[in-house]
mmCIF file of C-alpha atoms in Angstrom:
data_model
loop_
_atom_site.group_PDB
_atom_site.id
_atom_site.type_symbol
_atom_site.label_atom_id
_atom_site.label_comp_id
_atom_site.label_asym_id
_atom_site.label_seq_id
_atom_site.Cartn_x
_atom_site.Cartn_y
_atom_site.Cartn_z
ATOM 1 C CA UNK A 112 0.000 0.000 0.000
ATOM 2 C CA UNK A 113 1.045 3.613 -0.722
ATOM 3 C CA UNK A 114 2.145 5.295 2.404
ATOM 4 C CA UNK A 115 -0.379 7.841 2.690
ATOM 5 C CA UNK A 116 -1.934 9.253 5.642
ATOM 6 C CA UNK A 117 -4.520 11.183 6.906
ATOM 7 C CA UNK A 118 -5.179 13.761 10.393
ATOM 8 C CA UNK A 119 -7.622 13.488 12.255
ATOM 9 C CA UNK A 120 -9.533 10.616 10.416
ATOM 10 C CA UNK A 121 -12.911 12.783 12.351
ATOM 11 C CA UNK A 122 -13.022 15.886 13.582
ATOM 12 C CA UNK A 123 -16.835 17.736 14.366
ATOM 13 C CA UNK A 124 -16.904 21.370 14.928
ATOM 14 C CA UNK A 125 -18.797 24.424 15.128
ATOM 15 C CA UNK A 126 -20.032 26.387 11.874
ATOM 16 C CA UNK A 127 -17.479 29.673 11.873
ATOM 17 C CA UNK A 128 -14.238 28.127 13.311
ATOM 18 C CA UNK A 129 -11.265 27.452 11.275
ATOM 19 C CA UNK A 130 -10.413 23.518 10.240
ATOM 20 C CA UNK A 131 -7.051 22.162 8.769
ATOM 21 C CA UNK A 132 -6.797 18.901 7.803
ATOM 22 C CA UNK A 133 -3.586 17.393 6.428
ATOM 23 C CA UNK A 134 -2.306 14.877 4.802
ATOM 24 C CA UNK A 135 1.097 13.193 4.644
ATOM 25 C CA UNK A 136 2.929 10.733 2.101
ATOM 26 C CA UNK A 137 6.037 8.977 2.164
ATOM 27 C CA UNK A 138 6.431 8.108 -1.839
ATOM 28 C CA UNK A 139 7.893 11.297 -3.102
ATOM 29 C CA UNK A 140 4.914 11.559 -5.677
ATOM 30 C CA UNK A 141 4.892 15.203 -6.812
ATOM 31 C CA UNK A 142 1.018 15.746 -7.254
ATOM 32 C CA UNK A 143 -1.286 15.813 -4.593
ATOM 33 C CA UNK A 144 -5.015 16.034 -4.234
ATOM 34 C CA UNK A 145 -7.708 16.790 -1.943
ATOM 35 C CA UNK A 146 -11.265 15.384 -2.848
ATOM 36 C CA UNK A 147 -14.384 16.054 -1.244
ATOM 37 C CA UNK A 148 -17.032 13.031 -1.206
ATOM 38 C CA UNK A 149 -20.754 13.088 -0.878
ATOM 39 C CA UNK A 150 -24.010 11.456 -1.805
ATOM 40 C CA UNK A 151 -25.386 11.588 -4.995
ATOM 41 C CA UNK A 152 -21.870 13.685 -6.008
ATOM 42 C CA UNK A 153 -19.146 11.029 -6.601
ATOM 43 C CA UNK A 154 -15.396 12.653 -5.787
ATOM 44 C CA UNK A 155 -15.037 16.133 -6.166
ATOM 45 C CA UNK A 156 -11.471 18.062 -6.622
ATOM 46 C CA UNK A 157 -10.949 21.153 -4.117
ATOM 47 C CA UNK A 158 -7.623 21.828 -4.799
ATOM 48 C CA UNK A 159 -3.992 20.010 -6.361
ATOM 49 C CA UNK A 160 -0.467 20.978 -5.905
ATOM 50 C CA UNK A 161 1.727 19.378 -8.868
ATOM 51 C CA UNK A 162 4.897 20.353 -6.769
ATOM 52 C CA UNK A 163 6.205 22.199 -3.764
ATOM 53 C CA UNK A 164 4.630 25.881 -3.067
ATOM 54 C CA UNK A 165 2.508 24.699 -6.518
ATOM 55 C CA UNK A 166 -0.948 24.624 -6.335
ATOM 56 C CA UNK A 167 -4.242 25.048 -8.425
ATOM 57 C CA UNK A 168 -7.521 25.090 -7.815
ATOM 58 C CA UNK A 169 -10.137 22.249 -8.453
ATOM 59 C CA UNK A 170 -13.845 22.235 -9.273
ATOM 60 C CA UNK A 171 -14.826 22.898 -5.800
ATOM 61 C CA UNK A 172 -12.355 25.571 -4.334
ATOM 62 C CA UNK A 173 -14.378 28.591 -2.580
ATOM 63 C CA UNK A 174 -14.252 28.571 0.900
ATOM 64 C CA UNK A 175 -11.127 26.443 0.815
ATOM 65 C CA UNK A 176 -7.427 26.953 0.913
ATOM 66 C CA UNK A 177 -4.187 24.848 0.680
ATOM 67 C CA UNK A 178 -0.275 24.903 1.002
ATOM 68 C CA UNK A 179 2.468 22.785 0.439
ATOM 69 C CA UNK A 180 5.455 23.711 1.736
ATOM 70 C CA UNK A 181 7.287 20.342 1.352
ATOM 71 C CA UNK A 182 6.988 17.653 -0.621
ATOM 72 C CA UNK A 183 5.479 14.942 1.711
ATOM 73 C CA UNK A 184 2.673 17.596 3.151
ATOM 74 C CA UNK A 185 -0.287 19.037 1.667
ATOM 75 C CA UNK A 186 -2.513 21.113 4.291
ATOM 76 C CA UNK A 187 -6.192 21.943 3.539
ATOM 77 C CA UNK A 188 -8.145 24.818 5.788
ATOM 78 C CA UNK A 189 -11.141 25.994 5.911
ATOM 79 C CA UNK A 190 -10.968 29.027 7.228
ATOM 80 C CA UNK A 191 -14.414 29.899 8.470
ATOM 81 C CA UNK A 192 -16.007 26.077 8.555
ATOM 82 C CA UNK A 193 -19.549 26.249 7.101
ATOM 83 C CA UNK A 194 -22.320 23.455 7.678
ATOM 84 C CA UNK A 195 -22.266 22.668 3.330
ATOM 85 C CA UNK A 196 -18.353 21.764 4.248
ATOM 86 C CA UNK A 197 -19.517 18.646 6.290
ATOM 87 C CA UNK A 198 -18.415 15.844 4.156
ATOM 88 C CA UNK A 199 -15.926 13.486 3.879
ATOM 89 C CA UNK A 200 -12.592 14.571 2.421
ATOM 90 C CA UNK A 201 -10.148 12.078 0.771
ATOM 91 C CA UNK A 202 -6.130 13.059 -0.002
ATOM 92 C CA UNK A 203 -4.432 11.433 -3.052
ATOM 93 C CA UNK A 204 -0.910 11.137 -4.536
ATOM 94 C CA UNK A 205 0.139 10.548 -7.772
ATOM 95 C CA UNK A 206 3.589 10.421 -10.155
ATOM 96 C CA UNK A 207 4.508 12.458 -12.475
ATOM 97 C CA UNK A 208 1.965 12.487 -16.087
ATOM 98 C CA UNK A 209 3.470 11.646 -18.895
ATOM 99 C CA UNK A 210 3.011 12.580 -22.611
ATOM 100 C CA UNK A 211 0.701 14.805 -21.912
ATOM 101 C CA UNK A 212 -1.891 12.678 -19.494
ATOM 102 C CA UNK A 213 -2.140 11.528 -16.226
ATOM 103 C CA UNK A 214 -0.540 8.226 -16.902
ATOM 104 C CA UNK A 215 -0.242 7.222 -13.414
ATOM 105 C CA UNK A 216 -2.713 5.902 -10.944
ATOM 106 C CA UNK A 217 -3.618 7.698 -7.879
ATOM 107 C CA UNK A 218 -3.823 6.358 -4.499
ATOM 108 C CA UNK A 219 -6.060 7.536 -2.067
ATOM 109 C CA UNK A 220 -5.235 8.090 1.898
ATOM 110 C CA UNK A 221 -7.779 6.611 4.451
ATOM 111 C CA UNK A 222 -10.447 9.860 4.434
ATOM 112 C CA UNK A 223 -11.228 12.529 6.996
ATOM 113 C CA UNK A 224 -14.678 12.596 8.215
ATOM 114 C CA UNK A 225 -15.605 16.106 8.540
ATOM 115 C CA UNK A 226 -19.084 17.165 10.806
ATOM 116 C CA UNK A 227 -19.467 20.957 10.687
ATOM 117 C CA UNK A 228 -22.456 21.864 13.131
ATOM 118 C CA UNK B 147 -17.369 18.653 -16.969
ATOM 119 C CA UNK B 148 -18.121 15.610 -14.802
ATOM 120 C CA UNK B 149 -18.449 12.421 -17.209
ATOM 121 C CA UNK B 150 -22.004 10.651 -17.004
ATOM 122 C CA UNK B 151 -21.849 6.846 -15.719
ATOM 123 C CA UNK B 152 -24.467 4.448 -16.333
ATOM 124 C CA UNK B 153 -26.289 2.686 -14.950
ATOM 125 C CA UNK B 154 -26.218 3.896 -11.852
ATOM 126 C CA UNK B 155 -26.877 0.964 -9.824
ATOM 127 C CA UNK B 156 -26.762 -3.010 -10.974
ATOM 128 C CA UNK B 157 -27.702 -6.060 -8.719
ATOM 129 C CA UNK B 158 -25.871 -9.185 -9.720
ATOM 130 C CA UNK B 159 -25.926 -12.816 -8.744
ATOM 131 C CA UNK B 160 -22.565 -14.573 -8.336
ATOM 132 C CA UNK B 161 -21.041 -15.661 -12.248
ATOM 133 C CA UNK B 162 -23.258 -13.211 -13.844
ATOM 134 C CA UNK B 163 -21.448 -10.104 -15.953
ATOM 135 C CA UNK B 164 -21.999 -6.575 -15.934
ATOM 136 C CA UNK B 165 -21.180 -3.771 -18.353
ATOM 137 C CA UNK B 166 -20.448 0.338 -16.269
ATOM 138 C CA UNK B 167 -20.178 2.599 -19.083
ATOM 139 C CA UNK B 168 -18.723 6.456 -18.674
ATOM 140 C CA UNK B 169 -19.355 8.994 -21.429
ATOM 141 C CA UNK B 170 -17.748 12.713 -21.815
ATOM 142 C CA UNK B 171 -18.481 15.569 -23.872
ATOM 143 C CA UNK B 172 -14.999 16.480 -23.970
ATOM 144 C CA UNK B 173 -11.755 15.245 -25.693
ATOM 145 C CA UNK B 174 -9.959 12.702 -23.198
ATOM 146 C CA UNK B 175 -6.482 12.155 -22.451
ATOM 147 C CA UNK B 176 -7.393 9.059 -20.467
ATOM 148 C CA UNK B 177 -9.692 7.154 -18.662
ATOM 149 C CA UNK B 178 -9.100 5.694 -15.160
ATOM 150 C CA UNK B 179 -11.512 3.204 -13.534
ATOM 151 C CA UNK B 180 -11.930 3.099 -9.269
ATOM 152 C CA UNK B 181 -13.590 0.924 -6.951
ATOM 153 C CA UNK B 182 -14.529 1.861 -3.600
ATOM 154 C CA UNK B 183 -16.192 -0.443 -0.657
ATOM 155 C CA UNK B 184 -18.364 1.190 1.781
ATOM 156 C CA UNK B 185 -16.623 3.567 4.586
ATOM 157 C CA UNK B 186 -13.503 2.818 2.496
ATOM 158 C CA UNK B 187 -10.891 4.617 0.274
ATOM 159 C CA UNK B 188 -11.093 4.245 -3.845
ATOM 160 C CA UNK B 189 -8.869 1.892 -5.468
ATOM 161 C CA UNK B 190 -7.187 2.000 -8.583
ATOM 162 C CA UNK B 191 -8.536 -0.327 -11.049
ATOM 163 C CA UNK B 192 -7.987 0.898 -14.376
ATOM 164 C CA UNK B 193 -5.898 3.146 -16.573
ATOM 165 C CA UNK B 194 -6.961 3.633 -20.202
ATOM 166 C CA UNK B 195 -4.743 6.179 -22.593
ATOM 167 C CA UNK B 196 -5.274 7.747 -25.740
ATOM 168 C CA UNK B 197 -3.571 5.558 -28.452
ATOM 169 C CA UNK B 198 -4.507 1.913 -27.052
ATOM 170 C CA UNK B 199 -2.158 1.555 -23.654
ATOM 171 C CA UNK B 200 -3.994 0.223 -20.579
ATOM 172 C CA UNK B 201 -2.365 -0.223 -17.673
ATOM 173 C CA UNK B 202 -3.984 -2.056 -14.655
ATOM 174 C CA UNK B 203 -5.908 -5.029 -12.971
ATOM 175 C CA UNK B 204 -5.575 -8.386 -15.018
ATOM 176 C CA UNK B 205 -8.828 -9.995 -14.134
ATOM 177 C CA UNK B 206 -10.672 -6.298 -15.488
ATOM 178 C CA UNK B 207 -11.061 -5.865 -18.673
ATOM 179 C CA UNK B 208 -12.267 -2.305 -20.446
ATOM 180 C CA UNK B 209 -12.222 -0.224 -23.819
ATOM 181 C CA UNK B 210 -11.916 3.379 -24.544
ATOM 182 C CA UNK B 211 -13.556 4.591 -28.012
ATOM 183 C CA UNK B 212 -11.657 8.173 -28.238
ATOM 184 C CA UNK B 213 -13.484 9.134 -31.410
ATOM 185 C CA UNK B 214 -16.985 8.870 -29.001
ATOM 186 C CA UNK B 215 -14.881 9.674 -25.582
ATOM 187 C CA UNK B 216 -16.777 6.728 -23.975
ATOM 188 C CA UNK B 217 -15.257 3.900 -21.831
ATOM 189 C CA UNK B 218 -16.461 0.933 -20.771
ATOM 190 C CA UNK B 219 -15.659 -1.590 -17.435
ATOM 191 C CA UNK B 220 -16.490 -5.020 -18.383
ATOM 192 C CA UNK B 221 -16.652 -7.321 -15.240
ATOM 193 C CA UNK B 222 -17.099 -10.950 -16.299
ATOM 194 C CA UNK B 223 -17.760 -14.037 -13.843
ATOM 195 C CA UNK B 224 -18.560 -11.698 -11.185
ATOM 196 C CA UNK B 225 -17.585 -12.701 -7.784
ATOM 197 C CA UNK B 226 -19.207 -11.154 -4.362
ATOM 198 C CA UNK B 227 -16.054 -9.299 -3.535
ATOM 199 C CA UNK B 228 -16.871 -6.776 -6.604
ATOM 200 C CA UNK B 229 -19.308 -5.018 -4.532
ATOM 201 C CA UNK B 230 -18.845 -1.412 -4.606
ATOM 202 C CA UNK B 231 -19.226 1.587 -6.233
ATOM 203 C CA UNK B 232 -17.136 2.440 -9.439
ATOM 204 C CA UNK B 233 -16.278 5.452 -10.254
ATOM 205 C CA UNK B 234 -14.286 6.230 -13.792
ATOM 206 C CA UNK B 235 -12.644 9.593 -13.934
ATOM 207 C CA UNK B 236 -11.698 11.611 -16.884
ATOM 208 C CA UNK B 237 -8.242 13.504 -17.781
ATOM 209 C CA UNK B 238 -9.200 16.576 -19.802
ATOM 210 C CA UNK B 239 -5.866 18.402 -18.801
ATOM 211 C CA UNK B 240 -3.288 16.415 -18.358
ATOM 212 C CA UNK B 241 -2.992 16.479 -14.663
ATOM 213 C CA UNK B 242 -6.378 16.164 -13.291
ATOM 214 C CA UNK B 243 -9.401 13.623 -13.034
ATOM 215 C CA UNK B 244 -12.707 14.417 -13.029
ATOM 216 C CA UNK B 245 -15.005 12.321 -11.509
ATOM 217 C CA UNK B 246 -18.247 10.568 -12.673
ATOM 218 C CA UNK B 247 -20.953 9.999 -9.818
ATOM 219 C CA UNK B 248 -20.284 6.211 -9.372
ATOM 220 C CA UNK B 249 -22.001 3.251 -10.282
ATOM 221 C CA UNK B 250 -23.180 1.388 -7.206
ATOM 222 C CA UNK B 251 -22.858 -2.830 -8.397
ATOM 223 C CA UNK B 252 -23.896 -5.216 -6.051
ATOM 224 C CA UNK B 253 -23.175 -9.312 -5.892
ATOM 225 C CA UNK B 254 -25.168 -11.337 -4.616
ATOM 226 C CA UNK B 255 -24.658 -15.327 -3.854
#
């Protein structure tokens, strides 16, 4: 298994508070991803990094931020938590594409389970 | 542009196949094909490039048709552990998936 890891695996707080959720890899893949799941939506991309201090934003982004300051570390806040953020966020790594696609599988860490009240 | 999966849920019996199509309105790079158990992570299944290369699970078969940008997950002799939901996801950047909603197959004995 890809070492990939996840903190906290559940945190519940209160709507207006700030959350950071991060998640750690020991492969030395350069991209990273964080994915929000919910019913009836499939996986959902927030926001990648494809490198260190490189990041973009996914289909999902407002109301979230991220930073990557090294390569095994990819943070995700929220910095004023809002009920519609409960959900259940997953990290993934990945290699390098190639020729132009994303030729390489991503593997997913375990999943934070997010309750925003 | 999320990619539209069909059907959306199957019920099997044990031996029986099944057929998960994904369709996109937008030129791929490639296709890759998850499976996810309940209150678990997605796992890679699946990788299907422009061009013909595949790259994945031996017991899994699927196609791409770039000219329609559909792909299909063919799961023959189905077994009980291939409950789940699938999910395909589609590269229209190079360095991104896009997920499909999931297709929720469940074996029964």
């Amino acid at each position: 298994d890809a070492g990939i890891t996840q903190s906290p695996r559940h945190k519940v707080t209160e709507t207006g508070t700030p959350v950071t959720l991060r998640c750690h890899q020991t492969e030395n893949h350069r991209y990273m991803y964080w994915y929000r799941q919910d019913p009836g939506h499939g996986l959902r991309l927030i926001h990648y990094s494809y490198g260190v201090k490189d990041t973009d934003k996914g289909e999902v982004s407002d109301g979230y931020s991220v930073s990557r300051s090294k390569t095994e570390d990819f943070l995700l806040t929220l910095e004023s938590a809002t009920s519609s953020q409960t959900s259940v966020y997953f990290c993934a790594i990945s290699e390098t594409s190639r020729g132009g696609a994303v030729y390489n599988e991503q593997f997913f860490g375990p999943g934070t389970r997010l309750t925003v009240l | 542009q999320q990619p539209v999966q069909s059907p959306q849920a199957v019920i099997l019996r044990e031996g029986e196949d099944a057929v998960i199509n994904c369709s996109s309105s937008k030129a791929l790079y490639s296709v890759h094909w998850y499976r996810q158990k309940h209150g678990e992570a997605p796992v890679f299944l699946m990788i299907l490039l422009k061009g013909g290369e595949q790259k994945g699970h031996e017991k899994i078969s699927a196609s791409f048709n770039e000219k329609k940008q559909q792909s299909s997950l063919y799961l023959t002799a189905s077994q009980l552990s291939y409950s789940g939901t699938y999910f395909c996801g589609t590269d229209l950047s190079g360095s991104r998936l896009t997920f499909g909603e999931g297709t929720q197959l469940t074996v029964n004995p």
